[in-house]
Every structure is written in structure tokens, then in C-alpha cells.
């Protein structure tokens, strides 16, 4: 197998960033749709995309796509796909599904039909009547959207936001993929200071350190497709060697994480240690109104409390006022804040240079961007 069509799934609002990452890996046959970025590449793209994509949720192989209005259509068109070229005779291949605005709305029925169709397809190719399913893991998904069925196989296994460093987190952790996107939407460069005054379990500072030293987000974890014989161990070894060759462990970084809660600071320190950044990232316990930094032309990114519960609103709004006053001292810095509070600018005391809609889980938020002056050019 030389070429595959891959789908990098993305949280709503992050598709353009995922597409940019895919192109940065050298893949130009890219199509951007809601919640996904599709591209065609050789098989080596499977390990490379899984290891390098910071903002995608998963990487899937697209096996087929077709209209399906009846269960018979779904069965026959699924059966006609080349499953035996992808799935070996001993593979474990469960089927999951989802259906949105489609005639075939029963997900459990769609899953059962797809499973049966795949089995029948493989029977014809392998000349067998029974599959033990005790080998490598190939999870199939049938996704129906407006009567179009997309059949995929997941190459990632655990979602790509699971980097392998965050064993501890607080009650509402920021997803690693969203944290990486928030950083990539800024003008931060590794030679400039970086700060997060609401660091929680340390996700933003750790993702910044990984970006700053060009460390692939998947360097410290495993993937389902590592066991797939037709990709081969050599391609995975080559991809991991590329990760090692391109990492810049000598890049100095000025990264600070702060939080009012000492338990969060301890969590963040432990997670930074797991990621190997305990000597690169500084963590402090402090209130946002006391936030200070001696650096110039830095980037400050925060995910403050939103005040989603009515009783918390007055306290959160007061904190936004304090934030606005404290950050006036950072007159050369660029400030980026994520919150669902629609009056954030009013309490912060300044209108954002730009706003971008992002989703933090199921919460629709705005990413408020306050651009500072450009740093002077170096000789």
C-alpha cells in the first residue's frame, strides 16, 4: 500500500490550525471541513502525523464514503470496501458509530450492520468462516452525517491530547490540544518570555515548553497503529528518529506558571517533572492582581475562571478588573485570555485587538487577543 487518505479530526474552530500543521509536515493535498482535515499521503504519514500533530484529536484512515438511506445500502456498500487490504486475519476490529441528521439514526443497528459487512468482506478474501480477533487493534467507525456514511479506522488509539505527561490534573483541566492551539494562535517565539497566571495543572506552560524546544507531542506515548504489519516497524522507527533529530533541547526558555491555589502549583510542578521540564519552567503561587514579570515583549496566555455559575460571577468579574490593572504594567507584552464571559472586555477595561471563537469542551468561549508592540529587531 503506497497512498492512504487520512482524516485528522479537530475540535470546532481549530480546523485551520490543524491544516497548517499538516502542511508544515509536507502534505499539501489538504481539504478542510467542519471538525476534520483530510489529506492524502504515503503510509509514513501515519506515524508522522500521530507523533507531530499538536492540535488534532485523532488520525484516522478513510476507508470509504457513500450515501446510505437504508440498512441494505449501508451493508452492501460497506462490504464492497477493501477491508482485507487493511485488516489482517487475526485483528481485533470493534465498530463504533455516530449518526447526525440521517435517516439511519439507530447507532447500535448501524454498528452491527457494519461489523457484519466487514466480516463478510473478509470471509471472501481470507476464505475463512471465523475470526478469533486476538491480534492487533483496528477500531472501525461508521459516522453518518446527513445520510453520508464515512467509514474510518482509528490509527491513534488513545486521543492525541493524551501526551503521557499529565498524570495529575485539577477539576477542569484545559485539554492539551486546545492549549497548544492557544499558543500557536499567538506571536510567541521561544526567545521571548511566556507566562500563564492561571496555570492549573500546568498544561499551557508545558505545551509552550514542548513547542519552544520543537519536541513532538507524541514522543512519550504509544499508538494503536504501531502494531500494524503493513505500516512496518521501520517507518515507526524512522518517524521517531526524526522526532529526536528535530528536537532542540538546548533552546533556553523563560516560562512562568502561576496560580492562586498551592495545590495546583504542586500539580503543575509534578506534571512538568513528568514531561522533563521541571528545570525549564518556573511555578509560583500568587494572585493575578499581584502578577509581575521583569521580562519585556513577552506573551501572557490565560484560561481564567469563567463565572459559569451565577453565584461566582461577582467574584470573577472583580478578578477581571484586578487583572486589567495588573497587566497595565506589562506594557510591552501581548495578552491572550480565554473565557465564556461575554462582558470580559468591560471588566478588564480594554477592548481586544481581535477575538476568536473557540470551544473549551462543550463551552463556547472567546479568545481575547490584546496585541503588544513588536520587539525591536536584533542585529
Coordinates of C-alpha atoms in Angstrom, one line a residue:
X1 CA 0.0 0.0 0.0
X2 CA 1.6 3.3 -1.1
X3 CA -1.1 6.0 -0.6
X4 CA -3.7 6.5 2.1
X5 CA -6.4 9.1 2.7
X6 CA -6.1 10.3 6.3
X7 CA -8.6 12.4 8.4
X8 CA -7.2 14.4 11.3
X9 CA -10.2 15.2 13.5
X10 CA -10.3 18.6 15.1
X11 CA -12.3 20.4 17.7
X12 CA -14.6 23.0 16.1
X13 CA -12.7 26.2 15.5
X14 CA -9.3 24.5 15.3
X15 CA -9.5 23.1 11.8
X16 CA -7.4 25.8 10.2
X17 CA -4.6 25.3 12.7
X18 CA -4.6 21.5 12.2
X19 CA -4.5 22.1 8.4
X20 CA -1.5 24.3 8.9
X21 CA 0.2 21.7 10.9
X22 CA -0.5 19.0 8.3
X23 CA 1.0 21.3 5.6
X24 CA 4.1 22.0 7.8
X25 CA 4.7 18.2 7.8
X26 CA 4.9 18.5 4.0
X27 CA 1.5 17.2 3.0
X28 CA -0.2 19.6 0.5
X29 CA -3.2 17.6 -0.7
X30 CA -5.3 19.0 2.1
X31 CA -9.1 19.5 2.4
X32 CA -10.6 21.4 5.4
X33 CA -14.1 20.6 6.6
X34 CA -16.1 21.1 9.8
X35 CA -14.3 19.1 12.5
X36 CA -11.8 17.4 10.2
X37 CA -8.8 17.9 7.9
X38 CA -8.5 15.3 5.1
X39 CA -5.2 14.7 3.2
X40 CA -3.7 12.0 1.0
X41 CA -0.2 10.9 1.7
X42 CA 2.1 7.8 1.8
X43 CA 1.9 5.3 4.6
X44 CA 4.8 7.0 6.5
X45 CA 2.3 9.9 7.2
X46 CA 0.5 7.7 9.8
X47 CA 3.4 7.7 12.3
X48 CA 4.5 11.2 11.5
X49 CA 1.0 12.7 11.9
X50 CA 0.4 10.9 15.1
X51 CA 3.7 12.0 16.6
X52 CA 3.7 15.6 15.4
X53 CA 0.1 17.0 15.3
X54 CA -0.4 19.2 18.4
X55 CA -3.9 20.3 17.8
X56 CA -5.7 17.3 16.2
X57 CA -7.8 14.9 18.2
X58 CA -7.1 11.7 16.2
X59 CA -5.7 10.5 12.9
X60 CA -8.0 8.1 11.0
X61 CA -7.7 6.2 7.8
X62 CA -10.6 6.9 5.5
X63 CA -11.7 3.5 4.0
X64 CA -14.8 4.8 2.2
X65 CA -17.6 7.4 2.0
X66 CA -21.0 7.0 0.4
X67 CA -24.7 7.8 0.6
X68 CA -26.7 5.4 2.7
X69 CA -30.5 5.7 3.2
X70 CA -31.3 2.1 4.0
X71 CA -29.6 -0.6 6.0
X72 CA -29.2 -2.7 2.9
X73 CA -27.3 0.1 1.2
X74 CA -25.1 0.5 4.3
X75 CA -24.4 -3.3 4.3
X76 CA -23.6 -3.7 0.6
X77 CA -21.5 -0.6 0.2
X78 CA -19.5 -1.3 3.4
X79 CA -18.9 -4.9 2.2
X80 CA -17.6 -3.7 -1.1
X81 CA -14.7 -1.8 0.6
X82 CA -11.2 -3.3 0.7
X83 CA -11.2 -4.2 4.4
X84 CA -8.9 -7.2 3.9
X85 CA -6.2 -5.0 2.5
X86 CA -6.1 -3.1 5.8
X87 CA -7.2 -5.6 8.5
X88 CA -5.2 -8.8 9.0
X89 CA -6.9 -12.1 9.6
X90 CA -6.2 -12.2 13.4
X91 CA -7.1 -8.5 14.0
X92 CA -9.4 -7.3 16.7
X93 CA -11.8 -4.9 14.9
X94 CA -14.7 -3.5 17.1
X95 CA -17.1 -1.0 15.5
X96 CA -18.2 2.3 17.0
X97 CA -20.6 4.8 15.4
X98 CA -22.5 8.0 15.4
X99 CA -25.4 9.5 13.4
X100 CA -26.4 13.1 12.9
X101 CA -29.3 14.3 10.8
X102 CA -29.5 10.9 9.0
X103 CA -32.3 8.5 8.0
X104 CA -30.3 5.7 9.7
X105 CA -30.5 7.1 13.2
X106 CA -30.0 3.9 15.2
X107 CA -26.3 3.9 16.0
X108 CA -26.4 0.4 17.5
X109 CA -28.0 -1.0 14.4
X110 CA -25.5 0.8 12.1
X111 CA -22.6 -0.6 14.1
X112 CA -24.0 -4.2 13.9
X113 CA -24.5 -3.9 10.2
X114 CA -21.1 -2.5 9.5
X115 CA -19.5 -5.2 11.7
X116 CA -21.4 -7.9 9.7
X117 CA -20.4 -6.4 6.4
X118 CA -16.7 -6.2 7.3
X119 CA -16.8 -9.8 8.4
X120 CA -18.4 -10.9 5.2
X121 CA -15.9 -8.9 3.1
X122 CA -13.0 -10.5 5.0
X123 CA -14.5 -14.0 4.7
X124 CA -14.5 -13.7 0.9
X125 CA -10.8 -12.6 0.8
X126 CA -9.4 -14.9 3.5
X127 CA -11.6 -17.9 2.8
X128 CA -12.4 -18.3 6.5
X129 CA -15.7 -18.6 8.4
X130 CA -14.5 -17.4 11.8
X131 CA -12.1 -14.7 13.1
X132 CA -10.6 -15.1 16.6
X133 CA -9.8 -11.3 16.9
X134 CA -6.9 -11.8 19.2
X135 CA -4.3 -9.7 17.2
X136 CA -3.6 -6.0 16.6
X137 CA -6.3 -3.5 17.4
X138 CA -8.2 -1.8 14.4
X139 CA -11.1 0.3 15.6
X140 CA -13.6 1.0 12.9
X141 CA -16.0 3.9 13.0
X142 CA -19.2 4.5 11.0
X143 CA -20.1 8.1 11.0
X144 CA -23.4 9.2 9.4
X145 CA -23.9 12.9 8.6
X146 CA -26.9 14.0 6.5
X147 CA -27.1 10.4 5.1
X148 CA -23.5 10.3 4.1
X149 CA -21.6 7.4 5.7
X150 CA -17.9 7.7 6.3
X151 CA -16.0 4.6 7.3
X152 CA -12.7 5.0 9.0
X153 CA -10.1 3.1 11.1
X154 CA -8.5 4.9 14.0
X155 CA -4.7 4.9 13.9
X156 CA -4.2 6.8 17.2
X157 CA -5.7 4.6 19.9
X158 CA -6.0 6.9 22.9
X159 CA -6.8 10.5 21.8
X160 CA -3.8 12.7 20.8
X161 CA -4.4 15.1 23.7
X162 CA -3.1 12.3 25.9
X163 CA 0.6 13.3 25.7
X164 CA 1.7 11.0 28.5
X165 CA 2.9 13.7 31.0
X166 CA -0.3 14.7 32.8
X167 CA -0.9 12.0 35.5
X168 CA -2.5 14.7 37.8
X169 CA -5.0 17.4 37.0
X170 CA -7.4 19.7 38.7
X171 CA -11.2 19.7 38.4
X172 CA -11.4 21.4 35.0
X173 CA -8.2 20.8 33.1
X174 CA -7.5 22.5 29.8
X175 CA -7.2 20.0 27.0
X176 CA -3.6 19.7 25.8
X177 CA -4.7 20.1 22.1
X178 CA -6.6 23.3 22.9
X179 CA -3.7 24.7 25.0
X180 CA -1.3 24.0 22.1
X181 CA -3.7 25.8 19.7
X182 CA -4.0 28.8 22.1
X183 CA -0.2 29.2 22.0
X184 CA 0.0 28.7 18.2
X185 CA -2.5 31.5 17.7
X186 CA -0.1 34.0 19.4
X187 CA 3.0 35.7 18.3
X188 CA 5.2 33.9 20.8
X189 CA 8.7 32.8 19.9
X190 CA 11.0 30.7 22.1
X191 CA 13.3 33.7 22.7
X192 CA 10.6 35.7 24.4
X193 CA 9.1 35.3 27.9
X194 CA 6.0 33.3 28.3
X195 CA 3.6 33.4 31.3
X196 CA 0.3 31.8 32.4
X197 CA -1.2 33.4 35.6
X198 CA -3.9 30.7 35.9
X199 CA -1.7 27.6 35.3
X200 CA -3.9 25.0 37.0
X201 CA -2.2 21.7 36.4
X202 CA 0.4 23.3 34.1
X203 CA -0.9 22.4 30.7
X204 CA -0.1 25.8 28.9
X205 CA 3.4 26.2 30.3
X206 CA 4.3 22.5 29.4
X207 CA 2.8 22.8 25.9
X208 CA 4.8 26.0 25.5
X209 CA 8.0 24.3 26.5
X210 CA 7.3 21.5 24.0
X211 CA 6.7 24.0 21.2
X212 CA 9.7 26.1 22.2
X213 CA 12.1 23.2 22.0
X214 CA 10.3 21.6 19.0
X215 CA 9.5 18.4 20.9
X216 CA 6.9 16.3 19.2
X217 CA 3.8 16.0 21.4
X218 CA 3.6 12.2 20.9
X219 CA 7.2 11.5 21.7
X220 CA 6.4 9.9 25.0
X221 CA 3.4 7.6 24.2
X222 CA 2.2 4.7 22.2
X223 CA -0.3 4.4 19.3
X224 CA -2.7 1.7 18.1
X225 CA -1.1 1.6 14.6
X226 CA 2.4 0.7 15.9
X227 CA 1.3 -2.9 15.8
X228 CA 0.0 -2.8 12.2
X229 CA 2.2 -5.0 10.0
X230 CA 1.6 -3.2 6.7
X231 CA 3.0 0.1 8.2
X232 CA 6.0 -1.7 9.5
X233 CA 8.4 -1.2 12.4
X234 CA 10.9 0.6 10.1
X235 CA 8.5 3.5 9.3
X236 CA 7.8 4.0 13.0
X237 CA 11.5 3.9 13.8
X238 CA 12.2 6.5 11.1
X239 CA 9.5 8.8 12.4
X240 CA 10.7 8.5 16.0
X241 CA 14.3 9.2 14.8
X242 CA 13.0 12.3 13.0
X243 CA 11.4 13.4 16.3
X244 CA 14.7 13.0 18.1
X245 CA 16.7 14.7 15.4
X246 CA 14.5 17.8 15.2
X247 CA 14.2 18.4 18.9
X248 CA 16.1 21.4 20.2
X249 CA 16.8 20.5 23.8
X250 CA 19.4 23.3 24.1
X251 CA 16.9 26.1 23.4
X252 CA 16.7 28.3 26.5
X253 CA 13.2 29.2 27.7
X254 CA 11.7 31.8 30.0
X255 CA 8.4 30.2 31.1
X256 CA 6.4 31.0 34.2
X257 CA 3.2 29.4 35.5
X258 CA 1.3 30.9 38.5
X259 CA -1.8 30.1 40.3
X260 CA -3.6 31.2 43.5
X261 CA -4.0 27.6 44.7
X262 CA -0.9 26.0 46.1
X263 CA -2.3 22.5 45.3
X264 CA -2.5 23.5 41.6
X265 CA 1.1 24.7 41.7
X266 CA 2.2 21.4 43.1
X267 CA 0.2 19.5 40.4
X268 CA 1.8 21.7 37.7
X269 CA 5.3 21.1 39.1
X270 CA 4.8 17.3 39.2
X271 CA 3.4 17.3 35.6
X272 CA 6.3 19.4 34.4
X273 CA 8.7 16.9 36.0
X274 CA 6.9 14.0 34.2
X275 CA 7.4 15.9 30.9
X276 CA 11.1 16.6 31.7
X277 CA 10.7 20.3 32.0
X278 CA 11.0 20.8 35.8
X279 CA 14.2 22.8 35.4
X280 CA 12.9 24.9 32.4
X281 CA 9.5 26.1 33.8
X282 CA 9.2 28.2 37.0
X283 CA 6.0 27.9 39.0
X284 CA 4.8 30.3 41.7
X285 CA 1.8 30.7 43.9
X286 CA 0.3 34.2 43.5
X287 CA -3.0 36.0 42.9
X288 CA -3.4 37.6 39.5
X289 CA -3.6 41.1 41.0
X290 CA 0.0 40.5 42.3
X291 CA 1.3 39.2 39.0
X292 CA 4.6 40.8 38.0
X293 CA 7.3 40.0 35.4
X294 CA 10.6 41.7 34.7
X295 CA 10.8 40.4 31.1
X296 CA 10.0 42.6 28.1
X297 CA 7.9 41.8 24.9
X298 CA 6.6 38.6 26.4
X299 CA 3.4 36.7 25.8
X300 CA 0.9 36.0 28.6
X301 CA -1.9 33.4 28.0
X302 CA -4.6 32.5 30.5
X303 CA -7.6 30.4 31.0
X304 CA -9.2 32.2 34.0
X305 CA -12.4 31.2 35.8
X306 CA -15.5 32.0 33.6
X307 CA -18.1 32.5 36.3
X308 CA -20.4 30.0 34.7
X309 CA -22.3 29.6 38.0
X310 CA -24.3 32.6 38.8
X311 CA -23.0 32.9 42.4
X312 CA -19.4 33.0 41.2
X313 CA -19.9 35.9 38.8
X314 CA -19.3 38.9 41.1
X315 CA -16.1 37.4 42.3
X316 CA -14.9 36.5 38.8
X317 CA -15.7 40.0 37.5
X318 CA -13.8 41.6 40.3
X319 CA -10.8 39.4 39.4
X320 CA -11.1 40.5 35.7
X321 CA -10.8 44.2 37.0
X322 CA -7.8 43.3 39.0
X323 CA -6.3 41.5 36.0
X324 CA -6.7 44.6 33.8
X325 CA -5.0 46.8 36.4
X326 CA -2.1 44.3 37.0
X327 CA -1.4 43.8 33.3
X328 CA -1.1 47.5 32.6
X329 CA 2.4 47.1 33.9
X330 CA 3.1 44.7 31.1
X331 CA 3.0 47.4 28.5
X332 CA 5.3 45.6 26.0
X333 CA 3.5 42.3 26.4
X334 CA 0.8 40.6 24.3
X335 CA -2.1 39.3 26.4
X336 CA -4.4 36.4 25.4
X337 CA -7.4 35.3 27.5
X338 CA -9.9 32.5 27.0
X339 CA -13.3 32.9 28.7
X340 CA -17.0 32.4 28.0
X341 CA -17.9 35.7 29.9
X342 CA -19.4 37.9 27.3
X343 CA -18.6 41.1 29.2
X344 CA -14.9 40.3 29.8
X345 CA -13.6 43.4 27.9
X346 CA -15.9 45.6 30.0
X347 CA -14.5 44.4 33.3
X348 CA -10.9 44.0 32.0
X349 CA -11.1 47.7 31.0
X350 CA -9.8 47.4 27.4
X351 CA -11.1 46.3 24.0
X352 CA -9.3 43.3 22.5
X353 CA -7.3 43.7 19.3
X354 CA -9.0 40.6 18.0
X355 CA -11.4 37.9 19.2
X356 CA -11.7 34.3 18.0
X357 CA -14.4 31.7 18.9
X358 CA -13.1 28.5 20.4
X359 CA -14.7 25.6 22.2
X360 CA -13.3 24.5 25.6
X361 CA -15.1 21.2 25.8
X362 CA -18.7 22.0 25.3
X363 CA -18.4 25.6 26.4
X364 CA -18.4 28.2 23.6
X365 CA -15.7 30.8 24.5
X366 CA -13.9 33.8 23.0
X367 CA -10.2 34.0 22.8
X368 CA -9.5 37.7 23.5
X369 CA -6.2 38.9 22.0
X370 CA -4.5 42.1 23.1
X371 CA -1.5 42.7 20.8
X372 CA 1.5 44.4 22.3
X373 CA 4.2 46.3 20.4
X374 CA 6.6 44.3 18.2
X375 CA 10.0 43.6 19.9
X376 CA 12.9 45.6 18.4
X377 CA 14.8 43.8 15.7
X378 CA 18.0 42.1 16.7
X379 CA 21.2 42.9 14.8

